Short mmCIF file of C-alpha atoms in Angstrom, two decimals:
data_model
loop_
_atom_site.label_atom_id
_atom_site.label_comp_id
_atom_site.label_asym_id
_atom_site.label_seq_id
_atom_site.Cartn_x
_atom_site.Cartn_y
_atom_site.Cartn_z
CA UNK A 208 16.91 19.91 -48.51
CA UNK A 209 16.27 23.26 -46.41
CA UNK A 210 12.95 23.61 -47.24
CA UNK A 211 11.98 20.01 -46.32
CA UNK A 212 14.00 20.84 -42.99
CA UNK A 213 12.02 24.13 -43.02
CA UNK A 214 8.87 21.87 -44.05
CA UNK A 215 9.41 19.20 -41.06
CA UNK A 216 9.66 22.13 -38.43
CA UNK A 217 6.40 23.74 -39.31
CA UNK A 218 4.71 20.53 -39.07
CA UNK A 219 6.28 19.97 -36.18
CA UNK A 220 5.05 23.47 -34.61
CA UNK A 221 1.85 22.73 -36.45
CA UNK A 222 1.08 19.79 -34.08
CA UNK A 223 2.84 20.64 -31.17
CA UNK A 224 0.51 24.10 -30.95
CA UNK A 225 -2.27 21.76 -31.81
CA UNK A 226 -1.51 19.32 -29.11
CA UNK A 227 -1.72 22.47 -26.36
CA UNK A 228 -4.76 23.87 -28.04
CA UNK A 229 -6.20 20.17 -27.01
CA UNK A 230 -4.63 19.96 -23.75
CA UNK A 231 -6.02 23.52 -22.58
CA UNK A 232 -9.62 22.72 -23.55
CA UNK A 233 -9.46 19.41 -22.11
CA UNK A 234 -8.00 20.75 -18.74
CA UNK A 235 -10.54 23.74 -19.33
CA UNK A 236 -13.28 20.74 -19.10
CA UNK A 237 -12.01 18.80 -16.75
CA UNK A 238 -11.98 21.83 -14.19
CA UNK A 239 -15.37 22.71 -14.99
CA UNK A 240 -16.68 19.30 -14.59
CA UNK A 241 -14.87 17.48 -11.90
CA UNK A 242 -11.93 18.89 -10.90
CA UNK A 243 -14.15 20.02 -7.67
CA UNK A 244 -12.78 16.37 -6.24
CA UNK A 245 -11.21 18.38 -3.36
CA UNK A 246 -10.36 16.14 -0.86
CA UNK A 247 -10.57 18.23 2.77
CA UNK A 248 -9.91 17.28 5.98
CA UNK A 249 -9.54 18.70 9.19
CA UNK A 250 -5.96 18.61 10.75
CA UNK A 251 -6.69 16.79 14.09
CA UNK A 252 -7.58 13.39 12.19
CA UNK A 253 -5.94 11.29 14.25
CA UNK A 254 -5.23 8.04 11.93
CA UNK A 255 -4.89 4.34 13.06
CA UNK A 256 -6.05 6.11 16.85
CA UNK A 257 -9.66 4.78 15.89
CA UNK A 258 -10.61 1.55 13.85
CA UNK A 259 -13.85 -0.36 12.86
CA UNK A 260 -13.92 -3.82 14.21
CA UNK A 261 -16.58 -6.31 12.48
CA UNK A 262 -18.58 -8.62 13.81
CA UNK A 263 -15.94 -11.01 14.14
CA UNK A 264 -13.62 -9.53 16.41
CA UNK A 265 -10.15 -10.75 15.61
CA UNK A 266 -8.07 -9.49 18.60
CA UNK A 267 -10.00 -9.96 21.24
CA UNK A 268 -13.19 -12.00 21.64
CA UNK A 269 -14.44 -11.34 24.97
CA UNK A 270 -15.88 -7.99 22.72
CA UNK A 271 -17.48 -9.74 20.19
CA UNK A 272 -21.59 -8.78 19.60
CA UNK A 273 -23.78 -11.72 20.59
CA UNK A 274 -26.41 -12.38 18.00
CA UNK A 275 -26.47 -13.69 14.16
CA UNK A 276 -25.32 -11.83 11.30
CA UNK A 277 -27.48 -11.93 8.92
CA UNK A 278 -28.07 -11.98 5.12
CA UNK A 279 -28.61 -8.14 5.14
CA UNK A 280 -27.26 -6.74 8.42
CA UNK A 281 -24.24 -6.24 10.21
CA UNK A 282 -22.69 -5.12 13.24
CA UNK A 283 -19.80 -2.16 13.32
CA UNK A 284 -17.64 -2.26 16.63
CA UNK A 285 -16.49 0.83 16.75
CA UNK A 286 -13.80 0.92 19.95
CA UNK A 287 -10.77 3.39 20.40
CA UNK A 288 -8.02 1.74 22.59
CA UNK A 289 -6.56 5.61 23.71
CA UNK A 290 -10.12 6.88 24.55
CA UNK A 291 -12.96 5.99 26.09
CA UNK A 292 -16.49 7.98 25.59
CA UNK A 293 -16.60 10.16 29.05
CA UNK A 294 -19.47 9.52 31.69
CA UNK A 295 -20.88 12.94 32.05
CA UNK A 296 -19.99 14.15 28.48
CA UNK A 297 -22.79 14.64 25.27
CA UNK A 298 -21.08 13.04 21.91
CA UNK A 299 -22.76 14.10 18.68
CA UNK A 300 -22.53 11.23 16.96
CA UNK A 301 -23.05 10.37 12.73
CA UNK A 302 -22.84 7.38 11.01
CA UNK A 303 -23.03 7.45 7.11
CA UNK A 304 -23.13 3.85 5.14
CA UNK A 305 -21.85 4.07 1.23
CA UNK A 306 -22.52 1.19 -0.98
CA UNK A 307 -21.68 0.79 -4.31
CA UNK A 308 -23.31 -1.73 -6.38
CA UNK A 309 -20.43 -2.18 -9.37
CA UNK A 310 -23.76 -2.52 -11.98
CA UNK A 311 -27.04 -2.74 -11.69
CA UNK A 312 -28.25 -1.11 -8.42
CA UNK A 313 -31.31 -2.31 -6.99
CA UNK A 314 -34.94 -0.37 -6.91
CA UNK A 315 -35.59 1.73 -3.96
CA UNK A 316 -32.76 0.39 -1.49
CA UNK A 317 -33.45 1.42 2.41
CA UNK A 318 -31.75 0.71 5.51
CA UNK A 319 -34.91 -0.36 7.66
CA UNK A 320 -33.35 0.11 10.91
CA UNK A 321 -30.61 1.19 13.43
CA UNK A 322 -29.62 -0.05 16.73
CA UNK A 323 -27.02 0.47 19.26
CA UNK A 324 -25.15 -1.06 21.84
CA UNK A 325 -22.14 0.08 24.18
CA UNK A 326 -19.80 -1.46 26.41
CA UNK A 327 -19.45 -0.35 29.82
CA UNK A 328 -16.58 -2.38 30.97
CA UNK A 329 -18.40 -5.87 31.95
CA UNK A 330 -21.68 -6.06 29.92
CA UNK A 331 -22.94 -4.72 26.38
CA UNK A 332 -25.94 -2.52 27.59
CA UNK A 333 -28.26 -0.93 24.46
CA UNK A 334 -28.31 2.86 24.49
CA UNK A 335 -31.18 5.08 23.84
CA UNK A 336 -29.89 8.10 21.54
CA UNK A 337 -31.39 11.42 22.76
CA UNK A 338 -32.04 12.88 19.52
CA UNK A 339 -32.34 10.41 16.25
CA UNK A 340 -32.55 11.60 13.00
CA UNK A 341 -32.65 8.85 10.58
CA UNK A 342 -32.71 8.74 6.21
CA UNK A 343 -34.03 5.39 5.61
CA UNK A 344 -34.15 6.00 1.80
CA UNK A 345 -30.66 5.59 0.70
CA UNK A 346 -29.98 8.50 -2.07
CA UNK A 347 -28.09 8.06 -5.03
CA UNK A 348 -24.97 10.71 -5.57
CA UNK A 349 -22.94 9.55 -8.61
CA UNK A 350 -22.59 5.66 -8.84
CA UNK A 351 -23.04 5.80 -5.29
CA UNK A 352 -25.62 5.11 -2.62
CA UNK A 353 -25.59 6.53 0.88
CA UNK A 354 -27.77 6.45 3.93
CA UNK A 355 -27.04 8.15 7.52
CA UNK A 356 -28.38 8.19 10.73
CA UNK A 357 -27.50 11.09 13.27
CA UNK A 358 -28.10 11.28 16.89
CA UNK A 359 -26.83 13.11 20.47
CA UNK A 360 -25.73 10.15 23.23
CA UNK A 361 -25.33 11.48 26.36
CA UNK A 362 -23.20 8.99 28.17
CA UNK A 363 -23.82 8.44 32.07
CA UNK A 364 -20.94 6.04 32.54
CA UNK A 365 -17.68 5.37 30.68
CA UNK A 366 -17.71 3.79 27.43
CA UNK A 367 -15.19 1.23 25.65
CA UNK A 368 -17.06 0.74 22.91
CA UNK A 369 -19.64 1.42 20.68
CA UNK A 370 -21.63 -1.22 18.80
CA UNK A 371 -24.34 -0.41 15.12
CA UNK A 372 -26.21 -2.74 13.82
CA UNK A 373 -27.83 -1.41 10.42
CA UNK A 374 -30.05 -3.69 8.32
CA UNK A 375 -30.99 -3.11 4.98
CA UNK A 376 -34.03 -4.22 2.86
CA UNK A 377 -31.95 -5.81 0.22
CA UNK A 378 -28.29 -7.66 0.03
CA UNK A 379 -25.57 -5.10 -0.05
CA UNK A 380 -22.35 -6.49 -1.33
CA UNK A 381 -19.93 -3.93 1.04
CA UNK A 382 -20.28 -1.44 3.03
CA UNK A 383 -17.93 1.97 3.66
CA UNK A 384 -19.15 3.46 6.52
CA UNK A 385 -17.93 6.51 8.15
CA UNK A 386 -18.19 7.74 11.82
CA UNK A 387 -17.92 11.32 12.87
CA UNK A 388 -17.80 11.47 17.12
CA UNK A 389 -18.03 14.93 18.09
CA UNK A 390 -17.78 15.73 22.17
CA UNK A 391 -19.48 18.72 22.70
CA UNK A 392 -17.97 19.68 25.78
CA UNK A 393 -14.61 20.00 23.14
CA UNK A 394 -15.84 20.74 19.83
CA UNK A 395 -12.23 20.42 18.62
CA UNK A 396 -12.07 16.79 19.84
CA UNK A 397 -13.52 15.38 16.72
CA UNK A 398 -12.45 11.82 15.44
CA UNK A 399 -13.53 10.87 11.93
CA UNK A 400 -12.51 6.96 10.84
CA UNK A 401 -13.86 5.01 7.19
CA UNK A 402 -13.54 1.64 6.45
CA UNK A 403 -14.73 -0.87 3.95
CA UNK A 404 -15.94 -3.81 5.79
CA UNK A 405 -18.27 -6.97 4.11
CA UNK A 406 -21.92 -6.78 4.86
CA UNK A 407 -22.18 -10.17 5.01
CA UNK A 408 -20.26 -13.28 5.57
CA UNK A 409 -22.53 -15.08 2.12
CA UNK A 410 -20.99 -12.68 0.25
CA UNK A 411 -17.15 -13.29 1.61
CA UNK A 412 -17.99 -17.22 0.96
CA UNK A 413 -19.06 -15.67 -3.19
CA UNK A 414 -16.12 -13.59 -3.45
CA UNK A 415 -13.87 -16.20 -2.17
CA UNK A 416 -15.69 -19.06 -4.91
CA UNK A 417 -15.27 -16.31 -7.67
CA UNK A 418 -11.52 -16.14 -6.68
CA UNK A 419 -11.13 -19.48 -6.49
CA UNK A 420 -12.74 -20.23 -9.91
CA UNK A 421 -10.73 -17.33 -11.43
CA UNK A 422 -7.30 -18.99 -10.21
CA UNK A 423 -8.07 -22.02 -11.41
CA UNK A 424 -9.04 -20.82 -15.00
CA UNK A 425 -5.65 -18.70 -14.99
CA UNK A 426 -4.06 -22.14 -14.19
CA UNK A 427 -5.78 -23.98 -17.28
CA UNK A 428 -4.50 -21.40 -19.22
CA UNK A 429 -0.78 -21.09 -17.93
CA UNK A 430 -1.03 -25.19 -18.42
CA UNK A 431 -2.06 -24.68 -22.26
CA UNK A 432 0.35 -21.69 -22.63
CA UNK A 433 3.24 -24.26 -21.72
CA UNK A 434 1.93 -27.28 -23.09
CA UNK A 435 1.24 -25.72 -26.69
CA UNK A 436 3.46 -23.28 -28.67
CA UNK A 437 0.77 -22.23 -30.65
CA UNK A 438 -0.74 -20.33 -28.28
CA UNK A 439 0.87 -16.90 -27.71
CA UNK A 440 -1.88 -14.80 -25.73
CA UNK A 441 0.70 -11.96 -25.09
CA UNK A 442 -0.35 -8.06 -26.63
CA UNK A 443 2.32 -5.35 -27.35
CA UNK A 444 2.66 -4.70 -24.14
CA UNK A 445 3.86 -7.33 -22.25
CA UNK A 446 7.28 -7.19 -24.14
CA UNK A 447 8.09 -4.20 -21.41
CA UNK A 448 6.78 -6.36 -18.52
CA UNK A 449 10.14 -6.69 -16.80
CA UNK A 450 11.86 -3.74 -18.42
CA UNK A 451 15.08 -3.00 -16.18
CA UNK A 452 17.25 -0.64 -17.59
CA UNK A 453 19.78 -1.18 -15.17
CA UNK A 454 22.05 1.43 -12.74
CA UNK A 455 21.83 4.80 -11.77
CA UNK A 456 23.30 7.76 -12.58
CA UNK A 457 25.01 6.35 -16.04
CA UNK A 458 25.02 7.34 -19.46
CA UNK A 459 22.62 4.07 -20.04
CA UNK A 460 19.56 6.41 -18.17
CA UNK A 461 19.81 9.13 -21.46
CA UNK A 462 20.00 5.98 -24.01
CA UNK A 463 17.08 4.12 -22.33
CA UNK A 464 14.80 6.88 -21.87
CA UNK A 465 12.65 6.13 -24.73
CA UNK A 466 12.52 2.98 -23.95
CA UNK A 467 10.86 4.30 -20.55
CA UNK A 468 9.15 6.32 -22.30
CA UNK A 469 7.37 3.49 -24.21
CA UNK A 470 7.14 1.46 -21.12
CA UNK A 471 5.10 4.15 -19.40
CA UNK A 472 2.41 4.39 -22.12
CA UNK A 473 1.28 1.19 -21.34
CA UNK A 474 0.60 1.72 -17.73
CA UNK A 475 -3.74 2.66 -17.16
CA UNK A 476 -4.73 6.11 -16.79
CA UNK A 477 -4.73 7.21 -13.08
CA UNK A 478 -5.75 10.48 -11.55
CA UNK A 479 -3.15 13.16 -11.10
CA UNK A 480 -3.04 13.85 -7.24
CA UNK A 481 -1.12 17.12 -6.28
CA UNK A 482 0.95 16.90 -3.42
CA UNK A 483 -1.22 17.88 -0.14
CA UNK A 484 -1.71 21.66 0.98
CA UNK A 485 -1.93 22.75 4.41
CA UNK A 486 -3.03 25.77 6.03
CA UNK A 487 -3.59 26.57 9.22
CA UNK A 488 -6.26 23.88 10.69
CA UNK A 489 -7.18 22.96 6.78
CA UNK A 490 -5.71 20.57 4.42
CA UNK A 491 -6.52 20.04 1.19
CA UNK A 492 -5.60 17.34 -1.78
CA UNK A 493 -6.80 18.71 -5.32
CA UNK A 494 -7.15 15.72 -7.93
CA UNK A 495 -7.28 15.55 -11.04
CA UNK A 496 -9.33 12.93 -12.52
CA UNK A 497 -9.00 10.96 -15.70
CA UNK A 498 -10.88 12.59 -18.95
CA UNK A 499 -12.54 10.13 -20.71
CA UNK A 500 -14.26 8.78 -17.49
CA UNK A 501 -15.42 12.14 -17.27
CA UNK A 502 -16.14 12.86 -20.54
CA UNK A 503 -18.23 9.80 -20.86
CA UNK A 504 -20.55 10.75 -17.91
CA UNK A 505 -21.34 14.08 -19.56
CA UNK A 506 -21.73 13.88 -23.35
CA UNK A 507 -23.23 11.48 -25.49
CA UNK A 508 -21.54 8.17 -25.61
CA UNK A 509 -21.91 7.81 -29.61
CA UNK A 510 -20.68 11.49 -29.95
CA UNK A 511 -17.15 10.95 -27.85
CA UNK A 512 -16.61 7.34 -29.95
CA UNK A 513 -17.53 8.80 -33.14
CA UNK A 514 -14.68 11.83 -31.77
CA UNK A 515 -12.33 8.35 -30.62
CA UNK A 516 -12.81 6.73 -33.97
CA UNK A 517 -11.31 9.45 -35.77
CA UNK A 518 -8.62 10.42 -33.82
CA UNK A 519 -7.78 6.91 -33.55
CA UNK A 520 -8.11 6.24 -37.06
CA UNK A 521 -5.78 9.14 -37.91
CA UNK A 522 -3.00 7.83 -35.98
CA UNK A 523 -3.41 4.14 -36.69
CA UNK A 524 -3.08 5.15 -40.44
CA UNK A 525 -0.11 6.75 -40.08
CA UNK A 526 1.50 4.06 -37.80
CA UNK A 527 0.07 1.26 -40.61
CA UNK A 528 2.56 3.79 -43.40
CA UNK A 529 5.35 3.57 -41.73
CA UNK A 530 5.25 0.16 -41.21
CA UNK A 531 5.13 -0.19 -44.81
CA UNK A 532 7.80 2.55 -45.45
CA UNK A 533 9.88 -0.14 -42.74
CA UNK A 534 9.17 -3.50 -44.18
CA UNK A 535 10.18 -1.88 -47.85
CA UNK A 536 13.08 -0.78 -46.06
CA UNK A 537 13.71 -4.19 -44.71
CA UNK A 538 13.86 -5.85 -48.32
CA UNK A 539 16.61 -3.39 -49.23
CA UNK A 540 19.73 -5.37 -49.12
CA UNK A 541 21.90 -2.89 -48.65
CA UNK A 542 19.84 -1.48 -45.48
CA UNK A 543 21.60 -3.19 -42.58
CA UNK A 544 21.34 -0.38 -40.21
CA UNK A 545 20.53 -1.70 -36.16
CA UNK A 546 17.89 0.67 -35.53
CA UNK A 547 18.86 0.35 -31.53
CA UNK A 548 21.87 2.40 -32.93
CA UNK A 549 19.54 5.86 -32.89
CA UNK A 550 18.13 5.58 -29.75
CA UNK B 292 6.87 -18.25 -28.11
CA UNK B 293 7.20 -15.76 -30.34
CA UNK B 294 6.92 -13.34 -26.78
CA UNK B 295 9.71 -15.53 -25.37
CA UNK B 296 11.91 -14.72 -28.82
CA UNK B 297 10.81 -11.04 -28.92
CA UNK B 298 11.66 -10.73 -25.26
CA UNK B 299 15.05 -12.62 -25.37
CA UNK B 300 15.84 -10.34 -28.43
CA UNK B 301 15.00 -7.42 -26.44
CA UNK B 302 16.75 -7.94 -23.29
CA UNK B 303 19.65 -8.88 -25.81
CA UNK B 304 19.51 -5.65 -27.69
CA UNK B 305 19.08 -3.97 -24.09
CA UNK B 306 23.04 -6.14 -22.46
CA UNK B 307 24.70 -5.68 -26.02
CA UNK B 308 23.80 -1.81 -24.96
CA UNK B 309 24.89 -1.97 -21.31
CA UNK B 310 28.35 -3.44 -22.87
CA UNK B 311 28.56 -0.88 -25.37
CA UNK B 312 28.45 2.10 -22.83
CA UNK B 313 30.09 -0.18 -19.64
CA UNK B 314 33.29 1.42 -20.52
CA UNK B 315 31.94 4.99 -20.93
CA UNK B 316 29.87 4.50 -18.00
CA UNK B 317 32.98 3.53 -15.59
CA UNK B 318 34.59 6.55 -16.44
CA UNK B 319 31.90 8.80 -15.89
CA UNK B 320 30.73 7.24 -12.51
CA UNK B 321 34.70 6.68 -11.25
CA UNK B 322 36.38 10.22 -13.06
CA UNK B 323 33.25 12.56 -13.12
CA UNK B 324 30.86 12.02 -10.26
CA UNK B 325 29.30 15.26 -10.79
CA UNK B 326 28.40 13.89 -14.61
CA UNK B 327 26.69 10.94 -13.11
CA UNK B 328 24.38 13.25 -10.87
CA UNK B 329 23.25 15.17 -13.87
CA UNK B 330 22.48 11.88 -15.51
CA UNK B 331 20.45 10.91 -12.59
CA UNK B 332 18.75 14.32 -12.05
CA UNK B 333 17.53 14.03 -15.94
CA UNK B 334 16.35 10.54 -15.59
CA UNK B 335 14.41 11.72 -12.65
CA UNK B 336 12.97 14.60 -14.36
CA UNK B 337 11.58 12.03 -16.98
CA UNK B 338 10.31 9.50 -15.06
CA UNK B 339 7.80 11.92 -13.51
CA UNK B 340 7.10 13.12 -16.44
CA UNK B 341 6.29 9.89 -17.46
CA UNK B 342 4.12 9.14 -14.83
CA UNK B 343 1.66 11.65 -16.56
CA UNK B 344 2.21 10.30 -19.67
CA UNK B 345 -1.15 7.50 -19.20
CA UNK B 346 -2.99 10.76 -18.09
CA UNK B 347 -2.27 12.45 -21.36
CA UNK B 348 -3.09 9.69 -23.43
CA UNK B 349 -6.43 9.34 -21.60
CA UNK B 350 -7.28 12.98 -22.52
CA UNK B 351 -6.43 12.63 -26.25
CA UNK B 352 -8.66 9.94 -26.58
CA UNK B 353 -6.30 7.44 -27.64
CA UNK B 354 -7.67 3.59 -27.21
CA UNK B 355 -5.45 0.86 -25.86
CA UNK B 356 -5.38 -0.89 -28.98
CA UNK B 357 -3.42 1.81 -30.07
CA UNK B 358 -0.95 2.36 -27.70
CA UNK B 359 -0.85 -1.42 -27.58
CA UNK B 360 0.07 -1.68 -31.74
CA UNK B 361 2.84 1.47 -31.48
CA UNK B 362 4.71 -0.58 -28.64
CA UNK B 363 4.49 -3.62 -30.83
CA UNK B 364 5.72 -1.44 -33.70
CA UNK B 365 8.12 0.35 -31.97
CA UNK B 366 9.61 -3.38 -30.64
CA UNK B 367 9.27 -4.76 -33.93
CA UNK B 368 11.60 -1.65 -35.06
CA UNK B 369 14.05 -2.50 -32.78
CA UNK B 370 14.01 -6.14 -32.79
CA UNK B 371 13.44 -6.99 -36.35
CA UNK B 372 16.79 -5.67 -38.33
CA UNK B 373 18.64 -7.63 -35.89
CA UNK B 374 16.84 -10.67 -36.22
CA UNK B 375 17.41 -10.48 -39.94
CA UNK B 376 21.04 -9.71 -39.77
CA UNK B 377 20.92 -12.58 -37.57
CA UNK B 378 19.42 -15.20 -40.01
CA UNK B 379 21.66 -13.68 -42.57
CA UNK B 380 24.85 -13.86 -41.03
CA UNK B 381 23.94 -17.44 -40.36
CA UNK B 382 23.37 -17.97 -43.79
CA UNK B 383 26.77 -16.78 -44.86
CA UNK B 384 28.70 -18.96 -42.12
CA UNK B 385 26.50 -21.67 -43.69
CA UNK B 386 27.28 -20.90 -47.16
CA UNK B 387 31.08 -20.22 -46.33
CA UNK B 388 31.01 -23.64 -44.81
CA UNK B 389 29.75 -25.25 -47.45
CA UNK B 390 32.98 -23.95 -49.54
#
């Protein structure tokens, strides 16, 4: 009996040290490889002082952009209700447009063209940038495709708002776009805003059809699901769906915590963030990402499933054991222990 | 249906619990306040280290469909002795009826 205790200990140890070995080389890869996702920012963000209006101008539509939208163009309002752009003041201005296709992305994508209005007050008058610097070829970075367009406005009267109009040589499903407005009289006073806004109202009209069709196949199925017992479309997991395990500060939290435990597991991977640090003007968020998306875009796919399949194998054997270790158990009559009891 | 038996067996095995330690737990939370911090303090502790817990998984390479088959096990450990005692004490009222 004390050398299977003795026995069960080392094995224990055995795994546990293995277990670290794997966690250290996988956190030893995951630094080298992506851990870089540093999110930086500089302190005097100002959020919610700026926003992104589309084309359709909710609040207010004296401001809205004469002119069609059209299959592969759109117009960014870009106001700030606290601000104005100063007559007599130089704003170094950038604009950077991130799509991401979700599959497929099409050959050679290019935004053809950039224009600008602003909005002195009364009238929408176009503006001539002083310097423009323009990428038309969007470049890929990751699953990601960006373009940018850079330029110096020297404003002669004072501006509400600005107005972009970007068009693109092919249909873009969204658009992120960024703004960095930089007054060079103050370099400090620099206001950075990012949104996600649709690049076209076809493709609102296809989401909202693929939404619609998805709702009502969930509906045909929640209609079978109660109209037929047979069908029971429920995995392992859902049986934790609604897990409660009631008050606070009770004995019940110690008893329940594998049950929490279990609960947790089947929650989807999701990148450790670390709680913000600041210093001085800086701030920094460091993230963690998950592994396997990471390990996937660096090694061989075949490799890493071949690596799965075993692992996975391993511990699905051992599970499939002692599930027949329990159902023997279970045909023992005199085994009438509640298992809840060892929780 | 068999999720709506499962579930119903669960949430049973989860009150018959609550009753069990109802007692216990009025003490500590009426008598020894300080008890029922530590309890809470712990439980905290866990639950953020739980929220990892998807993260470590991900690293070892461990599919869904495994995860997924260990909670059905591990519910299936918990729900399946009492289901049988169940059907078994039913059978003895039955058979003690029948005398």
């Amino acid at each position: 009996m004390e050398n299977e205790n003795k026995e069960k200990i080392f094995t224990f140890f055995k795994v546990f040290i293995l277990c670290c070995v794997w966690f250290f080389i996988a956190l030893l890869f995951t630094f080298f490889f992506a851990i870089a996702k540093v999110d930086a920012q500089a302190i005097d963000y100002i959020p919610d002082a700026w926003a992104i209006g589309n084309y359709s101008c909710p609040n207010n539509n004296n401001y809205c952009v004469p002119g069609i939208q059209g299959s592969n163009n759109v117009w960014v309002r870009y106001f700030n209700s606290n601000h104005i752009f100063q007559s007599g003041h130089t704003y170094n201005i950038i604009f950077i447009g991130k799509v991401n296709w979700s599959g497929t992305p099409p050959s050679n994508p290019k935004a053809t063209s950039y224009s600008m209005q602003v909005w002195n007050g009364s009238s929408y008058i176009t503006a001539t940038p002083d310097r423009y610097e323009s990428v038309t070829n969007m470049h890929k970075q990751g699953d990601d495709y960006y373009f940018d367009w850079s330029f110096q406005l020297d404003v002669t009267f004072d501006v509400d708002f600005v107005v972009f109009n970007v068009t693109a040589n092919i249909l873009i499903p969204n658009l992120q776009v960024t703004f960095t407005i930089e007054d060079t009289a103050n370099q400090t006073d620099t206001q950075v805003i990012t949104d996600t806004i649709y690049f076209n109202s076809q493709n609102i009209i296809n989401n909202n059809n693929q939404n619609t069709q998805e709702i009502t196949n969930s509906l045909g199925e929640i209609n079978d699901l109660l109209s037929d017992d047979s069908i029971d479309s429920n995995t392992g997991t859902s049986f934790f769906s609604n897990f409660d395990s009631g008050s606070t500060g009770t004995l019940t939290d110690i008893i329940s915590l594998p049950l929490d435990f279990v609960n947790s597991l089947s929650n989807t991977c999701e990148p450790i963030v670390f709680p913000t640090f600041n210093f001085h003007n800086f701030s920094f968020t460091l993230t963690i990402p998950c592994l396997s998306s990471l390990v996937y875009s660096h090694f061989n796919n075949s490799l890493i499933n071949l690596l799965r399949l075993l692992i996975n194998g391993i511990i699905l054997y051992r599970m499939l054991v002692w599930f027949v270790e329990f159902v023997k158990n279970l045909k023992d009559p005199q085994n009438d222990d509640l298992e809840v009891m060892d929780l | 249906m068999i999720n709506a038996i499962i579930s119903g067996i669960f949430n049973l095995i989860l009150s018959l619990v609550n009753v069990l330690l109802y007692p216990i737990n009025l003490v500590i939370s009426s008598a020894i306040p300080d008890l029922s911090n530590v309890f809470t303090t712990i439980r905290q502790l866990f639950n953020y280290l739980f929220m990892y817990s998807s993260w470590v998984l991900d690293a070892s390479l461990i599919s869904s469909e495994t995860i997924s088959l260990f909670i059905l096990l591990f519910t299936l450990k918990l729900t399946l002795p009492l289901s049988i005692n169940a059907v078994k004490l039913a059978i003895k009222w039955y058979n003690s009826l029948k005398l």
